[in-house]
mmCIF file with all atom_site columns, C-alpha atoms in Angstrom:
data_model
loop_
_atom_site.group_PDB
_atom_site.id
_atom_site.type_symbol
_atom_site.label_atom_id
_atom_site.label_alt_id
_atom_site.label_comp_id
_atom_site.label_asym_id
_atom_site.label_entity_id
_atom_site.label_seq_id
_atom_site.pdbx_PDB_ins_code
_atom_site.Cartn_x
_atom_site.Cartn_y
_atom_site.Cartn_z
_atom_site.occupancy
_atom_site.B_iso_or_equiv
_atom_site.pdbx_formal_charge
_atom_site.auth_seq_id
_atom_site.auth_comp_id
_atom_site.auth_asym_id
_atom_site.auth_atom_id
_atom_site.pdbx_PDB_model_num
ATOM 1   C CA . UNK A 1 1   ? 113.139 146.559 138.710 1.00 46.00 ? 1   UNK A CA 1
ATOM 2   C CA . UNK A 1 2   ? 110.422 148.665 137.080 1.00 51.00 ? 2   UNK A CA 1
ATOM 3   C CA . UNK A 1 3   ? 110.337 148.320 133.330 1.00 56.00 ? 3   UNK A CA 1
ATOM 4   C CA . UNK A 1 4   ? 108.173 150.016 130.791 1.00 57.00 ? 4   UNK A CA 1
ATOM 5   C CA . UNK A 1 5   ? 107.251 148.619 127.405 1.00 56.00 ? 5   UNK A CA 1
ATOM 6   C CA . UNK A 1 6   ? 106.100 150.312 124.258 1.00 58.00 ? 6   UNK A CA 1
ATOM 7   C CA . UNK A 1 7   ? 104.912 148.760 121.005 1.00 60.00 ? 7   UNK A CA 1
ATOM 8   C CA . UNK A 1 8   ? 106.292 150.642 118.016 1.00 63.00 ? 8   UNK A CA 1
ATOM 9   C CA . UNK A 1 9   ? 105.730 150.042 114.311 1.00 67.00 ? 9   UNK A CA 1
ATOM 10  C CA . UNK A 1 10  ? 108.636 150.841 112.029 1.00 68.00 ? 10  UNK A CA 1
ATOM 11  C CA . UNK A 1 11  ? 108.308 151.292 108.302 1.00 71.00 ? 11  UNK A CA 1
ATOM 12  C CA . UNK A 1 12  ? 111.190 150.458 106.011 1.00 71.00 ? 12  UNK A CA 1
ATOM 13  C CA . UNK A 1 13  ? 111.402 150.728 102.283 1.00 71.00 ? 13  UNK A CA 1
ATOM 14  C CA . UNK A 1 14  ? 113.845 149.656 99.617  1.00 76.00 ? 14  UNK A CA 1
ATOM 15  C CA . UNK A 1 15  ? 114.307 150.873 96.050  1.00 75.00 ? 15  UNK A CA 1
ATOM 16  C CA . UNK A 1 16  ? 116.485 149.249 93.453  1.00 77.00 ? 16  UNK A CA 1
ATOM 17  C CA . UNK A 1 17  ? 119.467 151.277 92.314  1.00 79.00 ? 17  UNK A CA 1
ATOM 18  C CA . UNK A 1 18  ? 119.890 148.968 89.357  1.00 82.00 ? 18  UNK A CA 1
ATOM 19  C CA . UNK A 1 19  ? 116.323 149.413 88.018  1.00 82.00 ? 19  UNK A CA 1
ATOM 20  C CA . UNK A 1 20  ? 115.629 153.121 88.237  1.00 79.00 ? 20  UNK A CA 1
ATOM 21  C CA . UNK A 1 21  ? 111.959 152.795 87.240  1.00 82.00 ? 21  UNK A CA 1
ATOM 22  C CA . UNK A 1 22  ? 111.147 150.327 90.005  1.00 81.00 ? 22  UNK A CA 1
ATOM 23  C CA . UNK A 1 23  ? 108.842 151.442 92.808  1.00 82.00 ? 23  UNK A CA 1
ATOM 24  C CA . UNK A 1 24  ? 109.624 151.367 96.485  1.00 78.00 ? 24  UNK A CA 1
ATOM 25  C CA . UNK A 1 25  ? 108.890 148.188 98.405  1.00 78.00 ? 25  UNK A CA 1
ATOM 26  C CA . UNK A 1 26  ? 107.562 148.774 101.897 1.00 72.00 ? 26  UNK A CA 1
ATOM 27  C CA . UNK A 1 27  ? 107.840 146.541 104.935 1.00 73.00 ? 27  UNK A CA 1
ATOM 28  C CA . UNK A 1 28  ? 106.066 147.198 108.228 1.00 69.00 ? 28  UNK A CA 1
ATOM 29  C CA . UNK A 1 29  ? 107.599 145.680 111.324 1.00 71.00 ? 29  UNK A CA 1
ATOM 30  C CA . UNK A 1 30  ? 106.158 145.908 114.829 1.00 71.00 ? 30  UNK A CA 1
ATOM 31  C CA . UNK A 1 31  ? 108.733 145.888 117.588 1.00 70.00 ? 31  UNK A CA 1
ATOM 32  C CA . UNK A 1 32  ? 108.208 145.871 121.350 1.00 70.00 ? 32  UNK A CA 1
ATOM 33  C CA . UNK A 1 33  ? 110.747 148.053 123.110 1.00 70.00 ? 33  UNK A CA 1
ATOM 34  C CA . UNK A 1 34  ? 111.506 147.568 126.800 1.00 71.00 ? 34  UNK A CA 1
ATOM 35  C CA . UNK A 1 35  ? 113.000 150.502 128.647 1.00 74.00 ? 35  UNK A CA 1
ATOM 36  C CA . UNK A 1 36  ? 115.200 149.862 131.671 1.00 79.00 ? 36  UNK A CA 1
ATOM 37  C CA . UNK A 1 37  ? 115.460 152.991 133.804 1.00 81.00 ? 37  UNK A CA 1
ATOM 38  C CA . UNK A 1 38  ? 118.923 153.502 135.311 1.00 83.00 ? 38  UNK A CA 1
ATOM 39  C CA . UNK A 1 39  ? 118.786 153.369 139.116 1.00 86.00 ? 39  UNK A CA 1
ATOM 40  C CA . UNK A 1 40  ? 121.682 153.680 141.557 1.00 88.00 ? 40  UNK A CA 1
ATOM 41  C CA . UNK A 1 41  ? 120.941 152.474 145.071 1.00 89.00 ? 41  UNK A CA 1
ATOM 42  C CA . UNK A 1 42  ? 123.343 153.087 147.941 1.00 88.00 ? 42  UNK A CA 1
ATOM 43  C CA . UNK A 1 43  ? 123.973 150.274 150.398 1.00 87.00 ? 43  UNK A CA 1
ATOM 44  C CA . UNK A 1 44  ? 125.230 151.937 153.590 1.00 84.00 ? 44  UNK A CA 1
ATOM 45  C CA . UNK A 1 45  ? 126.960 150.147 156.437 1.00 85.00 ? 45  UNK A CA 1
ATOM 46  C CA . UNK A 1 46  ? 127.111 150.357 160.222 1.00 85.00 ? 46  UNK A CA 1
ATOM 47  C CA . UNK A 1 47  ? 130.154 148.899 161.945 1.00 85.00 ? 47  UNK A CA 1
ATOM 48  C CA . UNK A 1 48  ? 132.258 149.115 165.054 1.00 85.00 ? 48  UNK A CA 1
ATOM 49  C CA . UNK A 1 49  ? 134.691 152.073 164.860 1.00 84.00 ? 49  UNK A CA 1
ATOM 50  C CA . UNK A 1 50  ? 138.235 151.249 163.770 1.00 86.00 ? 50  UNK A CA 1
ATOM 51  C CA . UNK A 1 51  ? 137.177 148.069 161.969 1.00 87.00 ? 51  UNK A CA 1
ATOM 52  C CA . UNK A 1 52  ? 137.153 147.338 158.261 1.00 90.00 ? 52  UNK A CA 1
ATOM 53  C CA . UNK A 1 53  ? 133.856 148.161 156.566 1.00 89.00 ? 53  UNK A CA 1
ATOM 54  C CA . UNK A 1 54  ? 132.233 147.910 153.156 1.00 91.00 ? 54  UNK A CA 1
ATOM 55  C CA . UNK A 1 55  ? 129.730 150.132 151.395 1.00 91.00 ? 55  UNK A CA 1
ATOM 56  C CA . UNK A 1 56  ? 128.296 149.529 147.954 1.00 92.00 ? 56  UNK A CA 1
ATOM 57  C CA . UNK A 1 57  ? 126.224 150.877 145.094 1.00 93.00 ? 57  UNK A CA 1
ATOM 58  C CA . UNK A 1 58  ? 123.850 148.648 143.163 1.00 93.00 ? 58  UNK A CA 1
ATOM 59  C CA . UNK A 1 59  ? 123.299 149.922 139.628 1.00 92.00 ? 59  UNK A CA 1
ATOM 60  C CA . UNK A 1 60  ? 120.257 148.551 137.769 1.00 91.00 ? 60  UNK A CA 1
ATOM 61  C CA . UNK A 1 61  ? 118.890 149.233 134.311 1.00 89.00 ? 61  UNK A CA 1
ATOM 62  C CA . UNK A 1 62  ? 122.009 148.062 132.481 1.00 91.00 ? 62  UNK A CA 1
ATOM 63  C CA . UNK A 1 63  ? 122.401 145.865 129.428 1.00 90.00 ? 63  UNK A CA 1
ATOM 64  C CA . UNK A 1 64  ? 126.189 145.693 129.719 1.00 92.00 ? 64  UNK A CA 1
ATOM 65  C CA . UNK A 1 65  ? 129.053 146.373 132.124 1.00 94.00 ? 65  UNK A CA 1
ATOM 66  C CA . UNK A 1 66  ? 129.668 149.927 133.326 1.00 92.00 ? 66  UNK A CA 1
ATOM 67  C CA . UNK A 1 67  ? 132.479 151.739 131.528 1.00 91.00 ? 67  UNK A CA 1
ATOM 68  C CA . UNK A 1 68  ? 133.911 153.191 134.735 1.00 90.00 ? 68  UNK A CA 1
ATOM 69  C CA . UNK A 1 69  ? 133.422 153.247 138.507 1.00 92.00 ? 69  UNK A CA 1
ATOM 70  C CA . UNK A 1 70  ? 135.039 155.837 140.779 1.00 92.00 ? 70  UNK A CA 1
ATOM 71  C CA . UNK A 1 71  ? 134.762 156.261 144.530 1.00 93.00 ? 71  UNK A CA 1
ATOM 72  C CA . UNK A 1 72  ? 135.400 159.579 146.321 1.00 93.00 ? 72  UNK A CA 1
ATOM 73  C CA . UNK A 1 73  ? 135.529 160.797 149.905 1.00 90.00 ? 73  UNK A CA 1
ATOM 74  C CA . UNK A 1 74  ? 132.465 163.063 150.149 1.00 88.00 ? 74  UNK A CA 1
ATOM 75  C CA . UNK A 1 75  ? 134.083 165.371 152.718 1.00 86.00 ? 75  UNK A CA 1
ATOM 76  C CA . UNK A 1 76  ? 137.234 166.104 150.715 1.00 89.00 ? 76  UNK A CA 1
ATOM 77  C CA . UNK A 1 77  ? 136.165 165.159 147.137 1.00 91.00 ? 77  UNK A CA 1
ATOM 78  C CA . UNK A 1 78  ? 139.420 163.167 146.939 1.00 93.00 ? 78  UNK A CA 1
ATOM 79  C CA . UNK A 1 79  ? 139.331 160.240 144.531 1.00 94.00 ? 79  UNK A CA 1
ATOM 80  C CA . UNK A 1 80  ? 139.984 156.905 146.241 1.00 95.00 ? 80  UNK A CA 1
ATOM 81  C CA . UNK A 1 81  ? 142.431 154.569 144.532 1.00 95.00 ? 81  UNK A CA 1
ATOM 82  C CA . UNK A 1 82  ? 142.287 150.847 145.143 1.00 95.00 ? 82  UNK A CA 1
ATOM 83  C CA . UNK A 1 83  ? 145.432 149.679 146.962 1.00 93.00 ? 83  UNK A CA 1
ATOM 84  C CA . UNK A 1 84  ? 146.330 153.137 148.295 1.00 94.00 ? 84  UNK A CA 1
ATOM 85  C CA . UNK A 1 85  ? 145.879 153.586 152.068 1.00 93.00 ? 85  UNK A CA 1
ATOM 86  C CA . UNK A 1 86  ? 144.453 150.034 152.136 1.00 94.00 ? 86  UNK A CA 1
ATOM 87  C CA . UNK A 1 87  ? 141.228 150.974 150.334 1.00 95.00 ? 87  UNK A CA 1
ATOM 88  C CA . UNK A 1 88  ? 139.911 148.273 147.989 1.00 97.00 ? 88  UNK A CA 1
ATOM 89  C CA . UNK A 1 89  ? 137.537 148.904 145.100 1.00 97.00 ? 89  UNK A CA 1
ATOM 90  C CA . UNK A 1 90  ? 135.659 146.066 143.446 1.00 97.00 ? 90  UNK A CA 1
ATOM 91  C CA . UNK A 1 91  ? 133.975 147.499 140.332 1.00 95.00 ? 91  UNK A CA 1
ATOM 92  C CA . UNK A 1 92  ? 131.723 144.442 140.193 1.00 95.00 ? 92  UNK A CA 1
ATOM 93  C CA . UNK A 1 93  ? 130.522 142.144 137.463 1.00 95.00 ? 93  UNK A CA 1
ATOM 94  C CA . UNK A 1 94  ? 127.601 142.783 135.132 1.00 96.00 ? 94  UNK A CA 1
ATOM 95  C CA . UNK A 1 95  ? 124.720 140.337 135.726 1.00 96.00 ? 95  UNK A CA 1
ATOM 96  C CA . UNK A 1 96  ? 122.478 139.972 132.669 1.00 93.00 ? 96  UNK A CA 1
ATOM 97  C CA . UNK A 1 97  ? 119.687 138.167 134.565 1.00 93.00 ? 97  UNK A CA 1
ATOM 98  C CA . UNK A 1 98  ? 119.128 141.226 136.793 1.00 92.00 ? 98  UNK A CA 1
ATOM 99  C CA . UNK A 1 99  ? 120.501 143.903 134.430 1.00 92.00 ? 99  UNK A CA 1
ATOM 100 C CA . UNK A 1 100 ? 122.693 145.061 137.317 1.00 94.00 ? 100 UNK A CA 1
ATOM 101 C CA . UNK A 1 101 ? 126.203 145.585 138.600 1.00 96.00 ? 101 UNK A CA 1
ATOM 102 C CA . UNK A 1 102 ? 127.248 146.094 142.230 1.00 96.00 ? 102 UNK A CA 1
ATOM 103 C CA . UNK A 1 103 ? 130.397 148.027 143.057 1.00 95.00 ? 103 UNK A CA 1
ATOM 104 C CA . UNK A 1 104 ? 131.916 147.718 146.535 1.00 95.00 ? 104 UNK A CA 1
ATOM 105 C CA . UNK A 1 105 ? 134.304 149.967 148.455 1.00 95.00 ? 105 UNK A CA 1
ATOM 106 C CA . UNK A 1 106 ? 136.208 148.376 151.342 1.00 95.00 ? 106 UNK A CA 1
ATOM 107 C CA . UNK A 1 107 ? 137.285 150.945 153.920 1.00 91.00 ? 107 UNK A CA 1
ATOM 108 C CA . UNK A 1 108 ? 140.239 150.108 156.184 1.00 92.00 ? 108 UNK A CA 1
ATOM 109 C CA . UNK A 1 109 ? 139.698 150.284 159.944 1.00 88.00 ? 109 UNK A CA 1
ATOM 110 C CA . UNK A 1 110 ? 142.137 153.190 160.385 1.00 87.00 ? 110 UNK A CA 1
ATOM 111 C CA . UNK A 1 111 ? 139.914 155.330 158.116 1.00 85.00 ? 111 UNK A CA 1
ATOM 112 C CA . UNK A 1 112 ? 136.780 154.275 159.969 1.00 81.00 ? 112 UNK A CA 1
ATOM 113 C CA . UNK A 1 113 ? 136.857 156.556 162.978 1.00 75.00 ? 113 UNK A CA 1
ATOM 114 C CA . UNK A 1 114 ? 134.078 157.654 165.260 1.00 66.00 ? 114 UNK A CA 1
ATOM 115 C CA . UNK A 1 115 ? 131.677 160.104 163.696 1.00 70.00 ? 115 UNK A CA 1
ATOM 116 C CA . UNK A 1 116 ? 130.910 158.309 160.464 1.00 72.00 ? 116 UNK A CA 1
ATOM 117 C CA . UNK A 1 117 ? 132.020 158.960 156.924 1.00 85.00 ? 117 UNK A CA 1
ATOM 118 C CA . UNK A 1 118 ? 130.338 159.517 153.614 1.00 88.00 ? 118 UNK A CA 1
ATOM 119 C CA . UNK A 1 119 ? 131.559 158.275 150.259 1.00 90.00 ? 119 UNK A CA 1
ATOM 120 C CA . UNK A 1 120 ? 130.433 158.949 146.721 1.00 91.00 ? 120 UNK A CA 1
ATOM 121 C CA . UNK A 1 121 ? 130.004 156.283 144.079 1.00 91.00 ? 121 UNK A CA 1
ATOM 122 C CA . UNK A 1 122 ? 130.402 157.643 140.530 1.00 90.00 ? 122 UNK A CA 1
ATOM 123 C CA . UNK A 1 123 ? 129.458 155.478 137.579 1.00 89.00 ? 123 UNK A CA 1
ATOM 124 C CA . UNK A 1 124 ? 129.889 155.960 133.849 1.00 87.00 ? 124 UNK A CA 1
ATOM 125 C CA . UNK A 1 125 ? 127.468 154.185 131.523 1.00 86.00 ? 125 UNK A CA 1
ATOM 126 C CA . UNK A 1 126 ? 127.933 154.806 127.805 1.00 83.00 ? 126 UNK A CA 1
ATOM 127 C CA . UNK A 1 127 ? 124.623 153.110 127.006 1.00 82.00 ? 127 UNK A CA 1
ATOM 128 C CA . UNK A 1 128 ? 122.871 155.899 128.952 1.00 77.00 ? 128 UNK A CA 1
ATOM 129 C CA . UNK A 1 129 ? 124.865 158.752 127.461 1.00 73.00 ? 129 UNK A CA 1
ATOM 130 C CA . UNK A 1 130 ? 123.120 161.791 126.094 1.00 63.00 ? 130 UNK A CA 1
ATOM 131 C CA . UNK A 1 131 ? 123.625 163.424 122.742 1.00 55.00 ? 131 UNK A CA 1
ATOM 132 C CA . UNK A 1 132 ? 124.483 166.736 124.435 1.00 58.00 ? 132 UNK A CA 1
ATOM 133 C CA . UNK A 1 133 ? 127.419 165.603 126.553 1.00 54.00 ? 133 UNK A CA 1
ATOM 134 C CA . UNK A 1 134 ? 128.385 162.413 124.764 1.00 54.00 ? 134 UNK A CA 1
ATOM 135 C CA . UNK A 1 135 ? 128.664 160.573 128.080 1.00 56.00 ? 135 UNK A CA 1
ATOM 136 C CA . UNK A 1 136 ? 126.616 159.658 131.116 1.00 60.00 ? 136 UNK A CA 1
ATOM 137 C CA . UNK A 1 137 ? 127.899 159.886 134.630 1.00 69.00 ? 137 UNK A CA 1
ATOM 138 C CA . UNK A 1 138 ? 125.884 159.620 137.826 1.00 75.00 ? 138 UNK A CA 1
ATOM 139 C CA . UNK A 1 139 ? 126.754 159.799 141.508 1.00 77.00 ? 139 UNK A CA 1
ATOM 140 C CA . UNK A 1 140 ? 125.216 158.456 144.711 1.00 76.00 ? 140 UNK A CA 1
ATOM 141 C CA . UNK A 1 141 ? 126.185 159.265 148.314 1.00 79.00 ? 141 UNK A CA 1
ATOM 142 C CA . UNK A 1 142 ? 126.809 156.254 150.562 1.00 81.00 ? 142 UNK A CA 1
ATOM 143 C CA . UNK A 1 143 ? 126.979 156.553 154.348 1.00 80.00 ? 143 UNK A CA 1
ATOM 144 C CA . UNK A 1 144 ? 129.173 154.637 156.748 1.00 77.00 ? 144 UNK A CA 1
ATOM 145 C CA . UNK A 1 145 ? 128.092 154.839 160.367 1.00 72.00 ? 145 UNK A CA 1
ATOM 146 C CA . UNK A 1 146 ? 130.400 153.661 163.078 1.00 68.00 ? 146 UNK A CA 1
ATOM 147 C CA . UNK A 1 147 ? 130.000 153.247 166.804 1.00 67.00 ? 147 UNK A CA 1
ATOM 148 C CA . UNK A 1 148 ? 132.072 152.522 169.873 1.00 63.00 ? 148 UNK A CA 1
ATOM 149 C CA . UNK A 1 149 ? 131.324 150.093 172.641 1.00 65.00 ? 149 UNK A CA 1
ATOM 150 C CA . UNK A 1 150 ? 132.255 151.683 175.926 1.00 68.00 ? 150 UNK A CA 1
ATOM 151 C CA . UNK A 1 151 ? 132.398 149.817 179.235 1.00 70.00 ? 151 UNK A CA 1
ATOM 152 C CA . UNK A 1 152 ? 129.805 150.741 181.798 1.00 71.00 ? 152 UNK A CA 1
ATOM 153 C CA . UNK A 1 153 ? 130.618 150.902 185.475 1.00 75.00 ? 153 UNK A CA 1
ATOM 154 C CA . UNK A 1 154 ? 128.652 148.517 187.616 1.00 66.00 ? 154 UNK A CA 1
#
C-alpha cells in the first residue's frame, strides 16, 4: 500500500499557574507522521449461473476496524441483509499488519442468474471522517459475471 511520510516539528510550552511571574518553558518535538490513504478495491467474481458466488471489497489505509459495512444491489439500490434470501455478509476482521479489512458478500445461486449482477459495497470509517459531515462513507461497485455451459451437438 502506498504510504507517505512527513516530518513535522511541534512546539509546546508550559507556564506555571502557581508562579505567575514564571516564564514559559518551551519544548520542541519532531514527529514523523505516516499517512495511509484509504483505498477500496473491488474483487469481482465469475461463476457458473445459478451457483453460489462471492464478491468482496478490500479496504486498506485503516488503523482500526470499520464502523459499518453495507451491501446493496446496484440495480435496485435495495440494501442486502445477511440471512435474508440466503445472502450472507461477512464484514471481515481488521488486520493491523496490512492496515486492511476485507468484507465478503455471498450471493445464493437463485440470485445468480444469467446476465450478471452488480453489487455495491458501502463502508463507514470514522477515522476518515471529515469535519464538514462528521462521518466518512465510501462506496465501490463490484461485478458478478455468470455464464452457462450449453451442450454442443456433435
